[in-house]
XYZ file of C-alpha atoms in Angstrom:
258
model
C 36.818 119.734 26.197
C 33.543 121.360 25.247
C 31.647 118.060 25.139
C 33.160 117.038 28.502
C 32.056 120.346 30.046
C 28.589 119.983 28.520
C 28.281 116.530 30.102
C 29.495 117.912 33.425
C 26.880 120.688 33.319
C 24.139 118.243 32.375
C 24.975 115.775 35.157
C 25.296 118.604 37.703
C 21.925 119.972 36.666
C 20.215 116.568 36.919
C 21.603 116.071 40.424
C 20.745 119.555 41.696
C 17.341 119.521 40.062
C 16.531 116.179 41.720
C 17.535 117.624 45.113
C 16.085 121.135 44.957
C 13.427 121.333 42.189
C 12.413 117.843 41.031
C 9.352 119.030 39.067
C 11.098 121.927 37.299
C 10.664 122.225 33.532
C 11.809 124.830 31.048
C 9.033 127.296 30.181
C 9.166 126.089 26.571
C 7.273 122.978 27.713
C 4.385 125.156 28.909
C 4.418 127.005 25.580
C 4.500 123.689 23.696
C 1.455 122.466 25.633
C -0.471 125.681 24.893
C 0.460 125.401 21.214
C -0.582 121.746 21.011
C -3.901 122.647 22.630
C -4.505 125.436 20.096
C -3.586 123.275 17.101
C -5.382 120.127 18.202
C -8.624 119.209 16.497
C -8.736 122.462 14.559
C -7.492 123.968 11.331
C -6.953 127.372 9.786
C -4.096 129.796 9.195
C -1.320 129.868 11.786
C 1.068 132.847 11.802
C 4.253 132.398 13.854
C 5.568 135.920 14.480
C 9.329 136.132 14.949
C 9.507 132.463 14.039
C 13.297 132.184 13.873
C 14.539 128.874 12.489
C 12.115 126.489 14.249
C 8.792 126.401 16.092
C 10.453 125.183 19.303
C 14.080 125.167 20.527
C 16.368 122.547 18.935
C 16.930 120.757 22.258
C 13.174 120.153 22.434
C 12.508 119.330 18.791
C 15.153 116.594 18.702
C 12.829 114.441 20.817
C 9.178 113.460 20.566
C 8.605 116.126 23.241
C 8.647 118.663 20.420
C 6.163 116.961 18.107
C 3.236 119.042 16.850
C 1.083 116.281 15.405
C -1.788 118.513 14.272
C 0.373 121.127 12.533
C -0.223 119.501 9.136
C -3.869 120.609 9.299
C -2.839 124.259 9.291
C -1.621 126.684 6.636
C 1.546 127.805 8.410
C 3.176 131.188 7.831
C 6.469 132.131 9.425
C 7.320 135.822 9.756
C 10.693 137.156 10.793
C 12.981 140.098 10.086
C 15.969 137.712 9.925
C 16.141 136.282 6.398
C 18.827 133.729 7.289
C 16.683 132.294 10.088
C 13.658 132.096 7.798
C 15.625 130.163 5.196
C 16.764 127.649 7.834
C 13.194 126.961 9.013
C 12.190 123.621 7.484
C 8.677 123.482 8.940
C 7.166 126.442 7.108
C 4.810 126.396 4.156
C 5.098 130.159 3.632
C 7.890 132.550 4.660
C 7.451 136.312 5.091
C 10.336 138.725 5.644
C 8.841 141.557 7.724
C 8.786 143.155 11.172
C 6.241 142.284 13.854
C 4.990 145.873 14.133
C 3.578 145.863 10.589
C 2.022 142.591 9.488
C 1.427 142.336 5.722
C -1.879 140.456 5.976
C -5.555 141.275 5.423
C -7.871 142.118 8.304
C -9.261 139.019 9.988
C -7.245 136.613 7.849
C -5.400 134.624 10.556
C -6.842 132.048 12.960
C -3.881 131.573 15.309
C -0.883 133.776 16.063
C 2.093 132.714 18.147
C 4.964 134.790 19.520
C 7.546 132.595 21.249
C 10.149 134.746 23.015
C 9.495 137.670 20.684
C 7.569 140.401 22.512
C 10.583 141.406 24.597
C 12.395 142.374 21.371
C 9.605 144.612 20.047
C 10.414 148.314 20.278
C 6.836 149.484 19.651
C 4.510 146.959 21.341
C 1.339 148.997 20.809
C 1.869 148.696 17.056
C 2.392 144.938 17.407
C -0.741 144.309 19.473
C -2.849 146.561 17.268
C -1.683 144.470 14.318
C -2.498 141.241 16.141
C -6.005 142.501 16.794
C -6.392 143.595 13.187
C -5.275 140.398 11.425
C -6.877 137.912 13.834
C -10.209 136.484 12.740
C -13.168 136.723 15.111
C -12.682 134.015 17.706
C -8.994 133.733 16.774
C -6.312 133.332 19.419
C -2.785 134.556 20.064
C -0.279 132.767 22.305
C 2.419 134.957 23.841
C 5.416 133.382 25.601
C 7.906 135.975 26.818
C 10.156 136.902 29.762
C 8.453 138.439 32.778
C 9.802 141.929 33.467
C 9.202 141.511 37.200
C 10.936 138.114 37.233
C 14.384 137.688 38.709
C 16.215 136.748 35.481
C 14.997 139.688 33.319
C 15.870 141.994 36.227
C 19.425 140.651 36.160
C 19.572 140.917 32.367
C 18.509 144.562 32.395
C 21.287 145.330 34.872
C 24.002 143.976 32.533
C 25.748 146.539 30.270
C 24.735 146.013 26.644
C 28.312 145.358 25.568
C 28.485 142.300 27.814
C 25.232 140.671 26.710
C 26.611 138.711 23.770
C 29.718 137.390 25.601
C 27.611 136.371 28.603
C 24.978 134.754 26.374
C 27.758 132.708 24.777
C 29.085 131.610 28.184
C 25.826 131.071 30.076
C 23.481 129.989 27.284
C 25.898 128.714 24.626
C 24.171 131.116 22.219
C 25.745 132.426 19.006
C 26.136 136.203 18.541
C 23.623 136.258 15.676
C 20.960 134.782 17.980
C 21.218 137.616 20.517
C 18.802 140.468 19.713
C 18.104 143.830 21.425
C 15.549 143.641 24.242
C 13.145 146.335 25.483
C 10.689 144.549 27.866
C 7.981 147.134 27.126
C 5.053 144.692 27.175
C 6.540 142.223 29.627
C 4.426 142.614 32.720
C 0.906 141.474 33.488
C -0.414 145.045 33.577
C 1.332 146.145 30.366
C 0.214 143.058 28.480
C -3.382 143.532 29.644
C -3.367 147.198 28.611
C -1.971 146.569 25.122
C -4.370 143.669 24.602
C -7.403 145.719 25.672
C -6.419 148.612 23.385
C -6.249 146.137 20.496
C -9.692 144.690 21.258
C -8.295 141.414 22.607
C -9.255 139.525 25.752
C -6.750 137.615 27.893
C -8.354 134.207 28.431
C -5.393 132.565 30.190
C -2.378 134.019 31.970
C 0.392 132.439 34.041
C 3.779 133.293 35.491
C 5.936 130.316 34.535
C 9.088 128.780 35.972
C 11.965 127.896 33.674
C 15.443 126.397 33.581
C 18.223 128.107 35.540
C 20.120 130.794 33.659
C 23.381 129.654 35.290
C 23.056 126.123 33.908
C 26.600 126.289 32.500
C 28.124 127.487 35.798
C 27.222 124.601 38.140
C 27.979 126.283 41.514
C 25.829 129.311 40.605
C 23.221 127.020 39.071
C 22.826 125.215 42.401
C 22.347 128.545 44.199
C 19.799 129.620 41.582
C 17.817 126.408 42.016
C 17.671 127.014 45.772
C 16.366 130.537 45.093
C 13.762 129.163 42.698
C 12.614 126.692 45.330
C 12.224 129.514 47.857
C 10.136 131.499 45.362
C 7.900 128.482 44.897
C 7.266 127.817 48.600
C 6.789 131.513 49.404
C 4.146 131.817 46.666
C 5.704 134.703 44.754
C 4.765 133.783 41.168
C 5.321 137.352 39.936
C 9.070 136.748 40.397
C 9.077 133.751 38.053
C 11.077 134.416 34.888
C 8.444 133.936 32.174
C 4.889 134.802 31.136
C 2.536 132.617 29.126
C -0.678 134.284 27.960
C -3.487 133.351 25.603
C -5.372 136.238 23.975
C -8.606 135.971 22.033
C -10.423 138.250 19.633
C -14.125 138.213 20.592
C -16.647 137.187 17.983
C -18.952 139.845 16.644
C -21.659 140.647 19.145
C -19.622 139.084 21.990
C -18.586 141.398 24.802
C -14.823 141.890 25.042
């Protein structure tokens, strides 16, 4: 029954997407492209903060779409507070069990930092961004992919009672209970992200509000309505209502104005 329903959802999504939003991609594709760009033709130490059990979602990494061809050039460190997730991560050279607000690394020791759907779970974002600024080497970059607090899906999520989050995540996203973490959205707007970055001595070199897959993918009638809404947001040029943020931060080199 489950596989039949999964096929029904997938075929419904393909049809509705072709009608209403033919160029729509999940925001993880935009993050993947930013990550490939950062890794390509370079080398150094890459720290994936809140790494979970893979660099990209399983549905993306099962295809060539998820390949990170230049990753082998990098010394890769995965950091997470979830020991079970760390153990499951096959792509890591080094694993560190720690929280994002206190990074156990020397000043200026990391070339690239990534945070893929992590910042929304950080209770003390100032501590996190201060740590990013501390451990990044001069000229180093951080890629932040996170929900947009002003977007329509985080607004709906914040309105849901906490006791219903895990059951709804199981229904709507097919997500296991252990993969649902508390959310705070304290650095999840353009202004908040810019303020925390500036306080940490970081410069935002690229910023975008990004579209993503419908949250009601597993409820086809609601998914069709959501796709219509997303199309209206696109034609009315309201990017601040898109569900995700993708930002690239850089630590200026010595003598370079921030």
